[in-house]
Short mmCIF file of C-alpha atoms in Angstrom, two decimals:
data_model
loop_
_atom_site.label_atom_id
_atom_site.label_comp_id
_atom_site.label_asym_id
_atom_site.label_seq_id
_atom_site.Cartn_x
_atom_site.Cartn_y
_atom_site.Cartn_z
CA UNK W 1 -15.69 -10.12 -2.60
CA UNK W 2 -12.05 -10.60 -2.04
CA UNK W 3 -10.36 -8.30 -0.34
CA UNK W 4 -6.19 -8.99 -0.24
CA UNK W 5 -3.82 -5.85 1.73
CA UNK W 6 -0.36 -5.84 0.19
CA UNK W 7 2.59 -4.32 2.20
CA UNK W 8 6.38 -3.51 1.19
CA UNK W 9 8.52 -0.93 2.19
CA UNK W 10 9.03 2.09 -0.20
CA UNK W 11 11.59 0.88 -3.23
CA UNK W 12 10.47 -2.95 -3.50
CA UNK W 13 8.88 -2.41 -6.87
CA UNK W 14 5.63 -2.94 -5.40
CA UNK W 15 3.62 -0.61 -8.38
CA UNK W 16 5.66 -3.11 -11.06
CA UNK W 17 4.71 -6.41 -9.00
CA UNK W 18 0.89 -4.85 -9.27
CA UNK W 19 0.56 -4.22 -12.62
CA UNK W 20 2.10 -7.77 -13.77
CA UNK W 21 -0.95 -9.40 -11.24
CA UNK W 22 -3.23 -7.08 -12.95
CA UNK W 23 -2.09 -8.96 -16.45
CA UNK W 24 -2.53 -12.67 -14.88
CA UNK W 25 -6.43 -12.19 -12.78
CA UNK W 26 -9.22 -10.40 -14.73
CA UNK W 27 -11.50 -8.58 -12.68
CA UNK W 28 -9.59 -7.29 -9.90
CA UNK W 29 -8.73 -3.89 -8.71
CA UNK W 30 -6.03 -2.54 -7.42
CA UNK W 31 -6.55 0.37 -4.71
CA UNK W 32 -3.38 2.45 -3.39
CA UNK W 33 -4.48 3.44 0.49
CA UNK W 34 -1.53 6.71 -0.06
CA UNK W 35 -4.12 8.03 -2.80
CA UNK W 36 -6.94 7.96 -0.31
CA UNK W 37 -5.10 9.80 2.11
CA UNK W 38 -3.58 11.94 -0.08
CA UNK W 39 -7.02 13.13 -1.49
CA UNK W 40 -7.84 13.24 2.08
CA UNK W 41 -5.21 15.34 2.74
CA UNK W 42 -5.60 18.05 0.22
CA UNK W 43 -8.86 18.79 1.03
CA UNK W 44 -9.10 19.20 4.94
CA UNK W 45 -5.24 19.86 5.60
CA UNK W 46 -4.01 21.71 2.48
CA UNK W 47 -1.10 19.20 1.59
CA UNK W 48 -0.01 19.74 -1.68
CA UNK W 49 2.34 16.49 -1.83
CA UNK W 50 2.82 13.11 -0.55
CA UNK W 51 5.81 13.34 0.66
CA UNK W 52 4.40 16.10 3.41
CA UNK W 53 1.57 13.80 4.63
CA UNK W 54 4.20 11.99 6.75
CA UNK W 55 6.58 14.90 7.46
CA UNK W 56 4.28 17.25 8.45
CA UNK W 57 0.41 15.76 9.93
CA UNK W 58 0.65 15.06 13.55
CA UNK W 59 -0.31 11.93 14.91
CA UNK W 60 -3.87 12.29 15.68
CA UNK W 61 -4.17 13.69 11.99
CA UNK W 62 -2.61 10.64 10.12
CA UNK W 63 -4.81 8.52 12.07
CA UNK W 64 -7.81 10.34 11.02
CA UNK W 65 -6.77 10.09 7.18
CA UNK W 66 -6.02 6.65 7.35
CA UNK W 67 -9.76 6.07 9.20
CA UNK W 68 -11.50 8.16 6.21
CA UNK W 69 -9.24 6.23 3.37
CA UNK W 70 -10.20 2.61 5.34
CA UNK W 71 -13.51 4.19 5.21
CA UNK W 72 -14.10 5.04 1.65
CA UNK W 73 -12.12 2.13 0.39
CA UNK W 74 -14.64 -0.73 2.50
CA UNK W 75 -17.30 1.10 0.40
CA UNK W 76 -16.03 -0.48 -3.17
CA UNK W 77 -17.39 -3.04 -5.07
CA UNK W 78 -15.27 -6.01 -6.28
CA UNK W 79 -12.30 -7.74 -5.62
CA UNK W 80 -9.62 -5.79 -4.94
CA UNK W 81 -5.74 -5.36 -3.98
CA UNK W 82 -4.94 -2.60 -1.23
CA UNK W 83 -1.38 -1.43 -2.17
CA UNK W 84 -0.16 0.17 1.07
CA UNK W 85 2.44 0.09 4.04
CA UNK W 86 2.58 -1.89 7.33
CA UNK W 87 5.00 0.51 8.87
CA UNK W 88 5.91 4.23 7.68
CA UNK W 89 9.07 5.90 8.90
CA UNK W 90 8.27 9.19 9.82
CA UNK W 91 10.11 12.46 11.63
CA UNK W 92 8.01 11.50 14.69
CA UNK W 93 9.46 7.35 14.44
CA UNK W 94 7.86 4.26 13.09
CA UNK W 95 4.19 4.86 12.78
CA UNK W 96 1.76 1.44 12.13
CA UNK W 97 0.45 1.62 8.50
CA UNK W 98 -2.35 -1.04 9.32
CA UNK W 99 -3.31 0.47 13.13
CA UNK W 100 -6.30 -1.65 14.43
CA UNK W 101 -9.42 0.61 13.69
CA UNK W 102 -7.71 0.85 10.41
CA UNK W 103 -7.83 -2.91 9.25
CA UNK W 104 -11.16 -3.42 11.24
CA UNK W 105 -12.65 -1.36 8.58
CA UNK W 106 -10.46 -2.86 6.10
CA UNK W 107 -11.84 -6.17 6.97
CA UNK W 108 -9.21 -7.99 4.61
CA UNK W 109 -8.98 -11.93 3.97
CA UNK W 110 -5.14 -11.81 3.76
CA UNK W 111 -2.30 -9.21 4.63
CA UNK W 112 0.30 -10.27 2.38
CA UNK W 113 3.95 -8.87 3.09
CA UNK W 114 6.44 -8.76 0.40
CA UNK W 115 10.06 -8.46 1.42
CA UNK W 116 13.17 -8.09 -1.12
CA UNK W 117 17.27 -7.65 -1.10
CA UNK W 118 17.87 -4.48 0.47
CA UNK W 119 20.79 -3.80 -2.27
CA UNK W 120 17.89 -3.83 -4.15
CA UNK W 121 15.89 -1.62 -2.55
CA UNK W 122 18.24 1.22 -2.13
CA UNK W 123 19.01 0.53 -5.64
CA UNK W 124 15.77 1.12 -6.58
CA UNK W 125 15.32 4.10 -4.36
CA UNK W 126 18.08 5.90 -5.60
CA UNK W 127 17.05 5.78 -9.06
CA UNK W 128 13.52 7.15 -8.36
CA UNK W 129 15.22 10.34 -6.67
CA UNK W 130 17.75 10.59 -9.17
CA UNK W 131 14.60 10.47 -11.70
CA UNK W 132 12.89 13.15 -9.63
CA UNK W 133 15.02 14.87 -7.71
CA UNK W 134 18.39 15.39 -8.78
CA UNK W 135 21.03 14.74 -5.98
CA UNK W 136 19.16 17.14 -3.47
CA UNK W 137 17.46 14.25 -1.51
CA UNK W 138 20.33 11.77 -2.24
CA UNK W 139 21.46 12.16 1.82
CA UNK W 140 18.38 10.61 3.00
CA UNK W 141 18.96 7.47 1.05
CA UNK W 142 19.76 4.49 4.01
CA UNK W 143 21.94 2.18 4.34
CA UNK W 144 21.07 -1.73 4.36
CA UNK W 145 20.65 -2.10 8.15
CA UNK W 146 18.37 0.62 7.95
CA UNK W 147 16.18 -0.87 5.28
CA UNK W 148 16.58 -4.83 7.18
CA UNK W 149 15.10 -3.05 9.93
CA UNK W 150 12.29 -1.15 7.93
CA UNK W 151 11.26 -5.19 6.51
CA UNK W 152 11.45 -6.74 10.10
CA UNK W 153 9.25 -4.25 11.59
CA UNK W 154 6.92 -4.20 8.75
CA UNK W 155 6.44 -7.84 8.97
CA UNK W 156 5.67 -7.95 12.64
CA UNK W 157 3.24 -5.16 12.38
CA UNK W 158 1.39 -6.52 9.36
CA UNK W 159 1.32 -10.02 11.67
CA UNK W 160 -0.19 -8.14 14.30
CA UNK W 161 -2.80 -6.25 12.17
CA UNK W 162 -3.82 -10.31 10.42
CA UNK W 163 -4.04 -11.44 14.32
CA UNK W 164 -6.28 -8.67 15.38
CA UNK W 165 -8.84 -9.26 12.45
CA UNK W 166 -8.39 -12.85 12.38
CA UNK W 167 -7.49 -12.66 8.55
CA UNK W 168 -4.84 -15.11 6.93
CA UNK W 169 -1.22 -13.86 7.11
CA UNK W 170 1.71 -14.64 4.28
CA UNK W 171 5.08 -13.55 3.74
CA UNK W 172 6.63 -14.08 0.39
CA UNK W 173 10.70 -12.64 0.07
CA UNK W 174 13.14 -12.40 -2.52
CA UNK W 175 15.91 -12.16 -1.36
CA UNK W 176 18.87 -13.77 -3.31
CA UNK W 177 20.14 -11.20 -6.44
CA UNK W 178 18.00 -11.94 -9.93
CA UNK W 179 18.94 -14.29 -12.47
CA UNK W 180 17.12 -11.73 -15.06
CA UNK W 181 15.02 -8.36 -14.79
CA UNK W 182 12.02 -8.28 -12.93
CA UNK W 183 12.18 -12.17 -11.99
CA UNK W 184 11.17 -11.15 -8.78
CA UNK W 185 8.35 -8.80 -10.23
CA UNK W 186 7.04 -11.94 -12.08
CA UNK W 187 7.60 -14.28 -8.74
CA UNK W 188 5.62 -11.91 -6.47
CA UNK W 189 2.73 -11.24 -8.64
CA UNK W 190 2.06 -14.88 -9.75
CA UNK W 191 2.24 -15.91 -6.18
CA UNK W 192 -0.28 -13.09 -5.13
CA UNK W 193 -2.52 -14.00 -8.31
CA UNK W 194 -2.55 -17.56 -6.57
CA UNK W 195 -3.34 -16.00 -3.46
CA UNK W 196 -6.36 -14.16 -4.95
CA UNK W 197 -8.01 -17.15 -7.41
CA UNK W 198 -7.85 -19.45 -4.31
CA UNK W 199 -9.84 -16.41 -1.92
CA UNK W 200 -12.00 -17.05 -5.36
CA UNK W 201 -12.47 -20.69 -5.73
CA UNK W 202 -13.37 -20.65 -1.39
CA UNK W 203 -16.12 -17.76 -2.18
CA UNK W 204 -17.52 -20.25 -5.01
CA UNK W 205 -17.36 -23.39 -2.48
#
C-alpha cells in the first residue's frame, strides 16, 4: 500500500490539485486528516466548526485529535493521499501539523510539500471568505511576508517529520504567475501522480 502525506498552506488550491490526481491514477484515495479531527472533535469536545478546532482546543487537546485521526486513518485499506498541513497558525503560534507520534502512526513513504506565489495565495484566500463570509473576516487576510513565512516553516517542519520516519521527502513550487488557469493545478497533480505510480511500480519490484 502506498501511503503519500501532502502539505500546503491554507489557499494553495490544494482540494483542486487533488481532484485533477484523482482523474490521472485509478485506485487511489484521497483522505483529508482536518475531517478526522474534525469528526474527532465534535464528538468528545463539542466543536461545531473547523475553524474553532484551532482557535479554541488547547494544546494537549489538538495533539490528542491529531493521535486518534493518525490512528483511524493507518487503519485504511489502499493507496491513499493524506491531504493535510505541516504547520497550522494558531492563537497559541505555529503548531507542527505532522508532530512525531503523529507521522509514526502515519508511517508515510513520502511527505510531499507543495509551495505556490503568495499573490496567489492571498488571492485565493480572499475569494473563499468573500464566498463565505462577506467582508467580516476580510482583516485577518495576511500580507505576502506573512504567507513566505507560513511556506518556509511548513517546509522545514514537513523535512523534519520525513527525517524522523525515514520516509522520502519532495518539494515541488510554483512560483512564477500562470500562463493559463489552473496550470499549476495540472503541474502539481501530474507530478504527485508520478510520485504515486513510481511508490507503485517499487511495491511490484
Amino acid at each position: 500500500m502506498v501511503r503519500v502525506v501532502v502539505v500546503a498552506v491554507p489557499g494553495a488550491g490544494k482540494t483542486t490539485i487533488l481532484k485533477k490526481l484523482l482523474e490521472k491514477v485509478s485506485d487511489l484515495k484521497v483522505v483529508n486528516f482536518g475531517d478526522y479531527m474534525f469528526e474527532e472533535a465534535k464528538k468528545g469536545f463539542g466543536i461545531s466548526d473547523r475553524d474553532e478546532m484551532r482557535k479554541k482546543l488547547k494544546p494537549r487537546d489538538y495533539k490528542f485529535l491529531q493521535e486518534k485521526a493518525a490512528e483511524a486513518i493507518a487503519k485504511l485499506d489502499g493507496d491513499l493521499i493524506i491531504d493535510t498541513h505541516a504547520v497550522i497558525k494558531t492563537s497559541f503560534g505555529y503548531y507542527p501539523g505532522l508532530p512525531s507520534r503523529v507521522v509514526e502512526i502515519l508511517n508515510p513513504d513520502a511527505i510531499v510539500v507543495l509551495e505556490f506565489r503568495p499573490e496567489d495565495i492571498l488571492q485565493r484566500r480572499l475569494k473563499d471568505l468573500k464566498a463565505e463570509e462577506g467582508v467580516k473576516r476580510l482583516r485577518e487576510i495576511e500580507k505576502v511576508e506573512d504567507v513566505q513565512e507560513h511556506q518556509e516553516l511548513g517546509r522545514e517542519m514537513a523535512m523534519a517529520a520525513a527525517n524522523h520516519v525515514c520516509c522520502y521527502f519532495a518539494c515541488f513550487k510554483y512560483l512564477e504567475p500562470q500562463k493559463y488557469p489552473y496550470q499549476h493545478a495540472e503541474e502539481a497533480a501530474s507530478a504527485l501522480a508520478e510520485i504515486v505510480e513510481k511508490f507503485r511500480e517499487a511495491e511490484r519490484g
